[in-house]
Short mmCIF file of C-alpha atoms in Angstrom, two decimals:
data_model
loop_
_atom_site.label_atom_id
_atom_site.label_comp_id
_atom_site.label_asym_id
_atom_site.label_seq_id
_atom_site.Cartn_x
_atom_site.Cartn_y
_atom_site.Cartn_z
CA UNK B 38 -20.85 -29.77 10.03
CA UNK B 39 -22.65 -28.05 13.15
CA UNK B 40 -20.27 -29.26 15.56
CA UNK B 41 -17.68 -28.33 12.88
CA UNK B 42 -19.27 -24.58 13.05
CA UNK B 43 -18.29 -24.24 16.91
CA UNK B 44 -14.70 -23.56 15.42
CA UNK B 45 -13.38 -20.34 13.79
CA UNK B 46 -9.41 -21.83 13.02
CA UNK B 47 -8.66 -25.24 12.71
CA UNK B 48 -5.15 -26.43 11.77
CA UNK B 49 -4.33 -30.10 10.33
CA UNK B 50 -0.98 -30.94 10.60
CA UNK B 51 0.51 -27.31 9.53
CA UNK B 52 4.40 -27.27 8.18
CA UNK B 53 6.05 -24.13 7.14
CA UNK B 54 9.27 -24.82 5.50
CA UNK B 55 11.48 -21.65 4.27
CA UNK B 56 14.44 -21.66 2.38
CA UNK B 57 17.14 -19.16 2.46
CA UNK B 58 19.82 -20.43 0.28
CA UNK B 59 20.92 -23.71 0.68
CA UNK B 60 19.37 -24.03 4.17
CA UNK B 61 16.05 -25.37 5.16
CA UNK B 62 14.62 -23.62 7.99
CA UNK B 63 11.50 -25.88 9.45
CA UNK B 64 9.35 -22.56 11.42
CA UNK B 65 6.41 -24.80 11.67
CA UNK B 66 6.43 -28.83 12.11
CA UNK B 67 3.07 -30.31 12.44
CA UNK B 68 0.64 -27.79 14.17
CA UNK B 69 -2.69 -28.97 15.02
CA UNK B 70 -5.19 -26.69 16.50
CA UNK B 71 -8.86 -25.77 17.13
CA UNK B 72 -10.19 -22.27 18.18
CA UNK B 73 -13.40 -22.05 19.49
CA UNK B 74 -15.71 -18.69 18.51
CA UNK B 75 -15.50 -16.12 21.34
CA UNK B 76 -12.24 -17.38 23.05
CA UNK B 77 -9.07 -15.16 23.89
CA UNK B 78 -6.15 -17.18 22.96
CA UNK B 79 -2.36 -16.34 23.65
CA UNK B 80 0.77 -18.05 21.59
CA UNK B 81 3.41 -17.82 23.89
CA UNK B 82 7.21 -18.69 22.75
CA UNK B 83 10.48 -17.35 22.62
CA UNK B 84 11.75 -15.77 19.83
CA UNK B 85 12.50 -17.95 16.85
CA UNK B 86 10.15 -20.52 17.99
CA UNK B 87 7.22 -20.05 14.97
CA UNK B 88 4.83 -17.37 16.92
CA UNK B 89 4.38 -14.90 13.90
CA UNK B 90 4.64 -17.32 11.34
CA UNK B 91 1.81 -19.25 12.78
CA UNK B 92 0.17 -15.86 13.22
CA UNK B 93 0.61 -15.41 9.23
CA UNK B 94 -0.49 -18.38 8.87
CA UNK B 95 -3.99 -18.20 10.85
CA UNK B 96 -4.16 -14.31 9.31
CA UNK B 97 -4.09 -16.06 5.84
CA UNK B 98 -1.20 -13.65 5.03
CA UNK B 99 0.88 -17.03 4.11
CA UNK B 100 0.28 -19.61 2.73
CA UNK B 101 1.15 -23.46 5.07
CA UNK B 102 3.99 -25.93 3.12
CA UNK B 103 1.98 -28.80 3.98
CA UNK B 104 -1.24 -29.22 6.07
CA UNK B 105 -4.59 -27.31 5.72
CA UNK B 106 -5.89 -24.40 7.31
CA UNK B 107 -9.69 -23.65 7.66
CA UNK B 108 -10.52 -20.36 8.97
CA UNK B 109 -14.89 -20.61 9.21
CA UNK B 110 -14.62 -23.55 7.49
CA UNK B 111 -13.28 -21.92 4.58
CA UNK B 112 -9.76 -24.23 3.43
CA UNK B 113 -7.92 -21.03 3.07
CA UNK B 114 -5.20 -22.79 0.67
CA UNK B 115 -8.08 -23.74 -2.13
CA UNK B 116 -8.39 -20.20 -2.27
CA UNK B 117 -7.17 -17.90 -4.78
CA UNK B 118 -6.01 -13.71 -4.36
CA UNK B 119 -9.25 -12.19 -4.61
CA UNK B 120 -11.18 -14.51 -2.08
CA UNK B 121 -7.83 -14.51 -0.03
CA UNK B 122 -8.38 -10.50 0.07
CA UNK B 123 -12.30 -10.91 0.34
CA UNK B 124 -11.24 -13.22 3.62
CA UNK B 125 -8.70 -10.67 5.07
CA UNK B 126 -11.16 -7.75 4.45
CA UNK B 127 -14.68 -9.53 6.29
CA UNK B 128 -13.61 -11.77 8.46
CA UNK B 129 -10.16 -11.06 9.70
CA UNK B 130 -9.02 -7.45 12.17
CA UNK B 131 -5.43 -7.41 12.43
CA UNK B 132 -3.34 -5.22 15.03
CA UNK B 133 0.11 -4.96 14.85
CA UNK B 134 3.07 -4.21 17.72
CA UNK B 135 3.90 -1.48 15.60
CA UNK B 136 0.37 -0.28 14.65
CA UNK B 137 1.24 -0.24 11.02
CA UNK B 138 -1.55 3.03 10.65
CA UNK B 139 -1.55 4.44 7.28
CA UNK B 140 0.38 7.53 7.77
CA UNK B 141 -0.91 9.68 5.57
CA UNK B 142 -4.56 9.22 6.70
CA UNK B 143 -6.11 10.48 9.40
CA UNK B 144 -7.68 8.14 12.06
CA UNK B 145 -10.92 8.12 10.67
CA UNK B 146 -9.65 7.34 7.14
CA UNK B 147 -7.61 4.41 8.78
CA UNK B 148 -10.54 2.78 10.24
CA UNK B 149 -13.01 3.47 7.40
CA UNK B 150 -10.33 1.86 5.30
CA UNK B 151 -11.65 -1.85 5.41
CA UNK B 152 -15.06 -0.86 5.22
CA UNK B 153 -14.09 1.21 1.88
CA UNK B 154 -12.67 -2.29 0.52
CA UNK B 155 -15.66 -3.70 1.79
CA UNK B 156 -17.65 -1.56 -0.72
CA UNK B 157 -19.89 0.32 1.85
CA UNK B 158 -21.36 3.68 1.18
CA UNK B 159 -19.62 6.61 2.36
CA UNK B 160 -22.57 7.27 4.84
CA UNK B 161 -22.64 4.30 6.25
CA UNK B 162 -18.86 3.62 6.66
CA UNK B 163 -18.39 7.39 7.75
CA UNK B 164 -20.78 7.10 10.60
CA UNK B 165 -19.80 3.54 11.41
CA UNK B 166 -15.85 4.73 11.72
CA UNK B 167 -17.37 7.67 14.32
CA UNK B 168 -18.98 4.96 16.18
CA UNK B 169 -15.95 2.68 16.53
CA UNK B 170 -13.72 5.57 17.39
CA UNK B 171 -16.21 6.71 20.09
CA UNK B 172 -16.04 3.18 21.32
CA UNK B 173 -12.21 2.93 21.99
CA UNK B 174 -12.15 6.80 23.04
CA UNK B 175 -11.12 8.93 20.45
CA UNK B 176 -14.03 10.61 19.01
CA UNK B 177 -12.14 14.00 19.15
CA UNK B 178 -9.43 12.66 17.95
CA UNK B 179 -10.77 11.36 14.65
CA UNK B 180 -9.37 14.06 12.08
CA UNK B 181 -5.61 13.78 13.62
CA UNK B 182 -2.88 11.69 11.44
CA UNK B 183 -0.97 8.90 13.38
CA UNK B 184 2.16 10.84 13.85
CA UNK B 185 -0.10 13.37 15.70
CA UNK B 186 -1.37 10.71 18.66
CA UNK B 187 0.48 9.17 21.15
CA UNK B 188 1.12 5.03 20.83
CA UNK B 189 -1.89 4.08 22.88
CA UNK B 190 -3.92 6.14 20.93
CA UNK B 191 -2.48 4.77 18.05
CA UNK B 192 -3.34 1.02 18.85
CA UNK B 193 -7.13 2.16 20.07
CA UNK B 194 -7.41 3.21 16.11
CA UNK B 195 -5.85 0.13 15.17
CA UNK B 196 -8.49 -1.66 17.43
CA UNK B 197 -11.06 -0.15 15.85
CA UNK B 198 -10.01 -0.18 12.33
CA UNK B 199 -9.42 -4.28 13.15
CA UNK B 200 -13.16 -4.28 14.00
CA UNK B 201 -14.81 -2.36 11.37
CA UNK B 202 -16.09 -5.26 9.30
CA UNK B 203 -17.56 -7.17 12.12
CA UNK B 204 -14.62 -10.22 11.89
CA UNK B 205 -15.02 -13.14 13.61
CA UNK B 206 -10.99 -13.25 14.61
CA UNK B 207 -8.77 -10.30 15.75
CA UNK B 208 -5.44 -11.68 15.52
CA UNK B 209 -2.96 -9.07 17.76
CA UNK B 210 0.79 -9.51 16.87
CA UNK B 211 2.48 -8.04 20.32
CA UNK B 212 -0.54 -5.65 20.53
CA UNK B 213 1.37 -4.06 23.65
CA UNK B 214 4.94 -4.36 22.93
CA UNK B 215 5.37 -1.13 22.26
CA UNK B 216 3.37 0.47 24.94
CA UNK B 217 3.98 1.59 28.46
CA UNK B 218 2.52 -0.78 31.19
CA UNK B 219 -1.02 1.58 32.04
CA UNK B 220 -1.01 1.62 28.16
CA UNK B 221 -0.59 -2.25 27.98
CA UNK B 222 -3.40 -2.78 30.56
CA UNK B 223 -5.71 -0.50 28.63
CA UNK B 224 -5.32 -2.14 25.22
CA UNK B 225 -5.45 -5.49 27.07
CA UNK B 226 -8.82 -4.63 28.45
CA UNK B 227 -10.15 -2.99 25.58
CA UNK B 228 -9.63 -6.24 23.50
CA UNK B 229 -11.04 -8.43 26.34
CA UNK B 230 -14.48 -6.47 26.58
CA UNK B 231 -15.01 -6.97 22.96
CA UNK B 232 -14.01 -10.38 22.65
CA UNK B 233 -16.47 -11.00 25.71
CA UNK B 234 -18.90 -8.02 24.00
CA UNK B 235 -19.11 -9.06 20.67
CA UNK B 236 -17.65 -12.59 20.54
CA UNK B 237 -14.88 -12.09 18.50
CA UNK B 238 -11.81 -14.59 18.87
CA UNK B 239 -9.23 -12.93 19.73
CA UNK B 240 -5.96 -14.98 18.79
CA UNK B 241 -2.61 -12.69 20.42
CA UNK B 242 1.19 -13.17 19.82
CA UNK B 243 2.13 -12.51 23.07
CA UNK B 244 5.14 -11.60 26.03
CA UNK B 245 2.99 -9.89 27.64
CA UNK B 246 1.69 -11.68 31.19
CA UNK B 247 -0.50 -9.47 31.80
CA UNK B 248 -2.19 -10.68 28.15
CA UNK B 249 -1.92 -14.51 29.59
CA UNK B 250 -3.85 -13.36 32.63
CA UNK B 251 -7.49 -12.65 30.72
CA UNK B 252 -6.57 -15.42 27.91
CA UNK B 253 -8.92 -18.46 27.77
CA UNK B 254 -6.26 -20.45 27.00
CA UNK B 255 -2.39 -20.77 26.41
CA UNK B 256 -0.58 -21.90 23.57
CA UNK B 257 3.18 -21.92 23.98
CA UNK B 258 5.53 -23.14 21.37
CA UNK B 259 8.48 -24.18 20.70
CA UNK B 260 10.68 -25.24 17.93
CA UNK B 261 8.03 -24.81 15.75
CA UNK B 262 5.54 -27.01 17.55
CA UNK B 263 2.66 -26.69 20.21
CA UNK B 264 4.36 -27.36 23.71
CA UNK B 265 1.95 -27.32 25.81
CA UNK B 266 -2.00 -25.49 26.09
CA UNK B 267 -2.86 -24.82 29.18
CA UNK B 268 -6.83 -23.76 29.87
CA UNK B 269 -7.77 -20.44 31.96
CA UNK B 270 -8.47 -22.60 35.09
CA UNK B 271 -4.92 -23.77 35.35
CA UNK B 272 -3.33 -20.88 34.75
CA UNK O 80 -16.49 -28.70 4.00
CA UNK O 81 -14.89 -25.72 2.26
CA UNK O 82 -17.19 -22.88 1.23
CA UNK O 83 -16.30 -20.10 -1.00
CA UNK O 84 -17.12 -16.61 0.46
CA UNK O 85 -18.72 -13.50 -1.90
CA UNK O 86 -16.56 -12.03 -4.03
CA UNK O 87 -16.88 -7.90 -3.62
CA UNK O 88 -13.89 -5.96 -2.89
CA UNK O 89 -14.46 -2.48 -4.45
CA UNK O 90 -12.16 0.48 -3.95
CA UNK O 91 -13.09 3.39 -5.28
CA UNK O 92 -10.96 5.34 -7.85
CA UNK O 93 -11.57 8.51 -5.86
CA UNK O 94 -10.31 7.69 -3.14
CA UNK O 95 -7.23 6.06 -4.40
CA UNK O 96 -6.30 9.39 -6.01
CA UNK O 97 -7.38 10.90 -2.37
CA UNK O 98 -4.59 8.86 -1.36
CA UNK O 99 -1.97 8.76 -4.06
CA UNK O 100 -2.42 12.75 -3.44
CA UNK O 101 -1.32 12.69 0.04
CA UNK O 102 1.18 9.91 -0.48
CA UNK O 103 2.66 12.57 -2.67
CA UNK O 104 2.76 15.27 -0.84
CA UNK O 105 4.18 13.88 2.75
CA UNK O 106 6.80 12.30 0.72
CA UNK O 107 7.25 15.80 -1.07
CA UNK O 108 11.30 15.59 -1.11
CA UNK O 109 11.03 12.66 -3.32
CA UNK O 110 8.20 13.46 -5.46
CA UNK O 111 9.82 16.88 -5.85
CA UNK O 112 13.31 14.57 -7.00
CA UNK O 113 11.32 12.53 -9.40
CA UNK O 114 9.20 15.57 -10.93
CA UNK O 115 12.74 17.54 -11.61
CA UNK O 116 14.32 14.54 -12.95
CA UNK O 117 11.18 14.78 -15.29
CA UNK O 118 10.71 18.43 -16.01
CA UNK O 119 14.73 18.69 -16.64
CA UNK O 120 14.32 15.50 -19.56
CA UNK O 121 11.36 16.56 -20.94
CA UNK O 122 12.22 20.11 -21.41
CA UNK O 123 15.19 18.87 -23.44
CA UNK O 124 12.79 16.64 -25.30
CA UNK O 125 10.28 19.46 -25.75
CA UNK O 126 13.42 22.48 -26.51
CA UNK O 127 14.46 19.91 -29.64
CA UNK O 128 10.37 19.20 -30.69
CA UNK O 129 9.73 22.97 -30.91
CA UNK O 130 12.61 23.69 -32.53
CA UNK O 131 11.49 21.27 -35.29
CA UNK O 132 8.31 22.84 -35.26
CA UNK O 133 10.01 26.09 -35.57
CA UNK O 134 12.60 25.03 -38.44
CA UNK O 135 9.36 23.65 -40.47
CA UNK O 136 7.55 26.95 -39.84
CA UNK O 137 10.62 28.56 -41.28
CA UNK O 138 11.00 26.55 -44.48
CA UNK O 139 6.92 26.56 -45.07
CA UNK O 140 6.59 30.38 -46.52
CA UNK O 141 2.64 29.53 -45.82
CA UNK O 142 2.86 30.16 -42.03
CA UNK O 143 2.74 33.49 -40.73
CA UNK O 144 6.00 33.32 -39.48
CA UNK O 145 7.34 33.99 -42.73
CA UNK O 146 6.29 37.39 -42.59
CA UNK O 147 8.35 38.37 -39.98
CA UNK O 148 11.72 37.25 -41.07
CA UNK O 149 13.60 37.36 -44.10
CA UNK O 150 14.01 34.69 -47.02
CA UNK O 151 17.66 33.99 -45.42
CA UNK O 152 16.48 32.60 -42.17
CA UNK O 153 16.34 29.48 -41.98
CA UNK O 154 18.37 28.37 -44.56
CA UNK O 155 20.71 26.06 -43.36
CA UNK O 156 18.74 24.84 -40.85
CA UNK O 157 18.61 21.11 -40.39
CA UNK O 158 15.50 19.90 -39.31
CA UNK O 159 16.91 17.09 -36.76
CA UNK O 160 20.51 15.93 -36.73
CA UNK O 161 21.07 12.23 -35.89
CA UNK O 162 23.42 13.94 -33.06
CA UNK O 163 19.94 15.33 -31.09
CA UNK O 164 18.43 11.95 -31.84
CA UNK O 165 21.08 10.37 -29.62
CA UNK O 166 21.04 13.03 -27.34
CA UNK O 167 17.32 12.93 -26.67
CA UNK O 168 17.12 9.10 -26.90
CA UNK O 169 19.72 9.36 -23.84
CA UNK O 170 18.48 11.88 -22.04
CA UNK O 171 15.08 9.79 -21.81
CA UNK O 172 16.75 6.77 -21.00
CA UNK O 173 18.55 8.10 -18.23
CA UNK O 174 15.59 10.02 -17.08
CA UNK O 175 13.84 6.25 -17.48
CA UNK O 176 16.40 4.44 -15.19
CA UNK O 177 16.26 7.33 -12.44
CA UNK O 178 12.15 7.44 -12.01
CA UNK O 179 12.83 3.35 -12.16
CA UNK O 180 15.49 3.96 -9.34
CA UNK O 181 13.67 6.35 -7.20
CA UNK O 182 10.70 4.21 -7.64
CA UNK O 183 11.77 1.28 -6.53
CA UNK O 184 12.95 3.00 -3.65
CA UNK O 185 9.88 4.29 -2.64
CA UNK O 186 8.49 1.20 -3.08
CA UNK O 187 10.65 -0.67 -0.25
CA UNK O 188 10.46 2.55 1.78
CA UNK O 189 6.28 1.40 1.68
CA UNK O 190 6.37 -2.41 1.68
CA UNK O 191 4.59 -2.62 5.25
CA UNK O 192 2.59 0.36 3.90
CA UNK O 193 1.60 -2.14 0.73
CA UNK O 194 1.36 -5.29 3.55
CA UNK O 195 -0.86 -3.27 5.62
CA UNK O 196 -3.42 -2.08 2.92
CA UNK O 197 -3.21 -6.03 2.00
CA UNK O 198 -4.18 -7.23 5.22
CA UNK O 199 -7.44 -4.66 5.26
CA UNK O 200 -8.53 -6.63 2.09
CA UNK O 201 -6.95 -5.21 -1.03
CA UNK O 202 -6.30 -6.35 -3.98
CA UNK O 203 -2.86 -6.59 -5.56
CA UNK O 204 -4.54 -4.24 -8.92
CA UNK O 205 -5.38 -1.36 -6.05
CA UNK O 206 -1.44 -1.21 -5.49
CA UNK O 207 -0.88 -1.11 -8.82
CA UNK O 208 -3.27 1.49 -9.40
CA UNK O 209 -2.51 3.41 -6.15
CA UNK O 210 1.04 3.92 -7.95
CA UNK O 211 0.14 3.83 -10.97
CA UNK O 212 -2.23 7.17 -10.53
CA UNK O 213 0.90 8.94 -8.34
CA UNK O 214 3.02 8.01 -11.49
CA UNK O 215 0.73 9.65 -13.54
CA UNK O 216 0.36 12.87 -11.78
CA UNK O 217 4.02 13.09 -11.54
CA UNK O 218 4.17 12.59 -15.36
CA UNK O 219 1.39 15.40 -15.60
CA UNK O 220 3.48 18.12 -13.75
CA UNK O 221 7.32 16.90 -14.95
CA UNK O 222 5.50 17.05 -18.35
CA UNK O 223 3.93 19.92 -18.47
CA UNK O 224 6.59 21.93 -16.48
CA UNK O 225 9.25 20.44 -18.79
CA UNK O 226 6.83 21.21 -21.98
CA UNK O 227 6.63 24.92 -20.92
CA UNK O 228 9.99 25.52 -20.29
CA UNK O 229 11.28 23.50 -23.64
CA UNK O 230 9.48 25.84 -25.01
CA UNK O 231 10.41 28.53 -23.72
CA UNK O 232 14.23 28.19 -24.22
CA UNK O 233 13.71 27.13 -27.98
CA UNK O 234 12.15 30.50 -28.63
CA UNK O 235 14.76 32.02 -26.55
CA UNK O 236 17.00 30.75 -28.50
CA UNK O 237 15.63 31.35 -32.17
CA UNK O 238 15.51 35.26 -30.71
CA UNK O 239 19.14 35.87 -31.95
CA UNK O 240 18.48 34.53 -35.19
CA UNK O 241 15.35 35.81 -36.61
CA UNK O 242 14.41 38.84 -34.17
CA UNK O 243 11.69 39.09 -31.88
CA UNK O 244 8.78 39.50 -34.19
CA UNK O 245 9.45 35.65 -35.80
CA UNK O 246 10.09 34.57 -32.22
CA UNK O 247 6.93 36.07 -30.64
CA UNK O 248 4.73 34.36 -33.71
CA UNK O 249 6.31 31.20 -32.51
CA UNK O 250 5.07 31.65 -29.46
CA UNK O 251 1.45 32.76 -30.90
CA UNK O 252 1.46 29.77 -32.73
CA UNK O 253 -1.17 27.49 -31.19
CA UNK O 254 -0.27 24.76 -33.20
CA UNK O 255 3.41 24.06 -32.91
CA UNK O 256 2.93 25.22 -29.10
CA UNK O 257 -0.17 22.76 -28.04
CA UNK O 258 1.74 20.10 -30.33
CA UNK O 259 5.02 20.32 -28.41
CA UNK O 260 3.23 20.47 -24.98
CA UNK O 261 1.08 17.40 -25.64
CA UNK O 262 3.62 15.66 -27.33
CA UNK O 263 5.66 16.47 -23.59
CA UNK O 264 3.27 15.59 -21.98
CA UNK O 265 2.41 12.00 -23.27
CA UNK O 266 6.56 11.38 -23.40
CA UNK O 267 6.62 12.36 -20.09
CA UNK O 268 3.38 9.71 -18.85
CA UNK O 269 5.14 6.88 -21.14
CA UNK O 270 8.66 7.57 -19.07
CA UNK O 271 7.00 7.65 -15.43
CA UNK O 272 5.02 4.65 -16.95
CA UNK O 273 7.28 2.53 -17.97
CA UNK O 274 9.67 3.50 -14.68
CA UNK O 275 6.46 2.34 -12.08
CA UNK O 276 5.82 -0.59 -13.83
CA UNK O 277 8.72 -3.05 -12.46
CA UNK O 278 8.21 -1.74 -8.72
CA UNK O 279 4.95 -1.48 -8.64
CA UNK O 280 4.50 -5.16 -9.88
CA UNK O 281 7.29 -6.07 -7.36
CA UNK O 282 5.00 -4.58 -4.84
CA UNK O 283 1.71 -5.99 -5.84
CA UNK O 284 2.99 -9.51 -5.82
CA UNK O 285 4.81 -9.56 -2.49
CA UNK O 286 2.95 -11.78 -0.02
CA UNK O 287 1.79 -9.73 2.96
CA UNK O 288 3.57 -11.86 5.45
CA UNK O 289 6.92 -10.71 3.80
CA UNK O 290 5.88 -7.17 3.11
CA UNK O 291 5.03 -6.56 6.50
CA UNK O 292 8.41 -7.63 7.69
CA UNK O 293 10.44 -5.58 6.14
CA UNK O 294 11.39 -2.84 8.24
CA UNK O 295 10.35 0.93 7.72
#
């Protein structure tokens, strides 16, 4: 079980099967994977080739046709829609290409949001949201709704809303595919000082080189299977 | 080797009004839509209620209205025709299927909304509620807007018939007047009720993965 510990994800065997009709579309076909705490993992792979549904899948947003999926040694598929949500909420931070901000909040109210499911006090989650926002630099910008800051800004509250419970995992969907390249860079090192920081493993969908450059290691897949991992030092 | 974490996901119902309350009024075009659809229904429903209110006060020589009109008036006066039975029965129903409609679309119009409160740990009962409690204020304003001006056009109405004197006690009448408006009022919660119900259950269920595809 200790040396079980050393591992935040672990995949056996992972199928995702969907069916649209009469066809059978195979996104997944046998994944196996281990993700140590504290690494910075891309999943390279063109489009098609089972990136976001093996993001959903690690996110515990769906659920694996065949295979098991044990995210702190928790099987996620044993469990049911309020541990699911208990999972999502403590130990999962999700960012999104498309920062998916809860519009009509401001960015405060976005990034106190998982600590309000979390059942903190108001105190405590108000002063904790002021922290995070400080760290990612937008203290001043903490009363302003999402359509009133730019897209970096955006993704910095996403950032921070992703770590307001502590997690163990941020898992970043295209976290700079819809930023400019200085943006990009910024969000890219932003996410590397707290995975370094606070060990968090950070587990990207990725196009973005620049993202492949800091990453620990590689995935890249195809088809719906793991191609190849390649470690930092052969990058 | 599986463990099986703390359950405590709370959400407040304060806040989820807090947010049900802004929800409503950045999407103001269609909440306005919805509330008319309401207020226009319900002040049908409520115009017909008060005027049975009104018809009984005219046959009961016990009220006060009585005094005001003589023994002619209301004679003649039906109490409820099957014809405004219809009539109101269809006028709710229609009302029913367009809060269903413009539910449903507000629904999709939110599904990465509803994915993305999902993913920050909630619970599929906190969508329910979240729309739930919007559906409820809605029902609150269409109902008592409708209620009021029901009201008002019944008495407006009975003016022509039994002079202003009758028509005013009608209005001084605390009885018929509360009756109709909470009457309105509860109609009008049952109809936005009954319209959330389907979408927001449609909402709750959906898996985040697929809510957070769809696009805005």
């Amino acid at each position: 079980m200790s040396g079980l510990s050393r591992y935040v994800v672990r995949l056996f065997n992972v199928k995702k099967v969907f069916r649209l009709g009469r066809h059978r579309i195979e996104a997944l076909r046998g994944i196996n994977l281990d993700i140590k705490e504290g690494e910075y993992i891309s999943i390279m792979g063109p489009s098609g080739s089972g990136k976001t549904t093996l993001f959903n899948i690690i996110g515990a947003l769906d659920k694996p046709t065949e295979g098991q999926v044990f995210i702190d040694d928790v099987d996620v598929s044993q469990l049911d829609a309020y541990e699911l949500a208990w999972l999502r909420c403590h130990k999962i931070g999700y960012i999104f290409q498309t920062f998916n901000l809860i519009q009509v909040m401001t960015a405060l109210d976005n990034v106190t949001l998982p600590m309000v499911f979390a059942g903190m006090h108001r105190d405590e989650y108000m002063e904790k949201g002021m922290k995070l926002l400080e760290l990612v630099g937008l203290k001043d910008r903490a009363w302003h709704r999402p359509l009133e800051l730019s897209g970096g800004q955006q993704q910095r509250v996403a950032i921070a809303r992703a770590l307001a419970n502590d997690p163990s995992i941020i898992l970043a969907d295209e976290p700079t595919g819809n930023l400019d390249l200085k943006t990009g860079e910024e969000i890219i090192a932003l996410l590397k000082e707290f995975s370094q920081e606070r060990k968090v493993t950070v587990i990207s969908a990725t196009h973005d080189l620049k993202m492949v450059a800091v990453s620990d290691r590689v995935i890249s897949i195809r088809d719906g299977q793991i191609e190849r991992i390649e470690e930092k030092k052969f990058l | 080797m599986a463990k099986t974490p703390d359950r405590s996901i709370h959400f407040p119902l304060s806040q989820t009004v807090k947010i049900a309350i802004l929800s409503l009024k950045i999407r103001w075009q269609r909440s306005s839509l919805i509330a008319i659809s309401l207020v226009l229904a319900i002040s049908f429903f409520a115009y017909v209620v008060q005027g049975i209110g009104i018809c009984n006060a005219l046959t009961d020589s016990s009220l006060v209205v009585r005094k005001y009109c003589s023994s002619e008036v209301g004679k003649g006066i039906t109490v409820i025709s099957s014809r405004q039975v219809w009539l109101i029965t269809m006028s709710l129903l229609i009302c029913l299927a367009g809060i269903t409609n413009a539910q449903l679309m507000a629904v999709t119009e939110r599904f990465r909304e509803i994915g993305t409160f999902k993913c920050l740990g909630a619970l599929d009962r906190f969508i329910v509620t979240l729309l739930v409690v919007e559906t409820c204020i809605y029902g609150l304003i269409g109902g008592s807007l409708g209620g009021f001006l029901g009201i008002l056009v019944a008495i407006l109405a009975l003016l022509p018939k039994v002079g202003i004197w009758a028509s005013l006690s009608m209005v001084l009448s605390p009885y018929v007047v509360s009756m109709t408006l909470i009457v309105s009022v509860l109609v009008s919660l049952s109809l936005s009720l009954l319209g959330v119900l389907y979408p927001a259950l449609l909402a709750a269920k959906m898996e985040p993965s697929v809510a957070l595809r769809h696009e805005e």
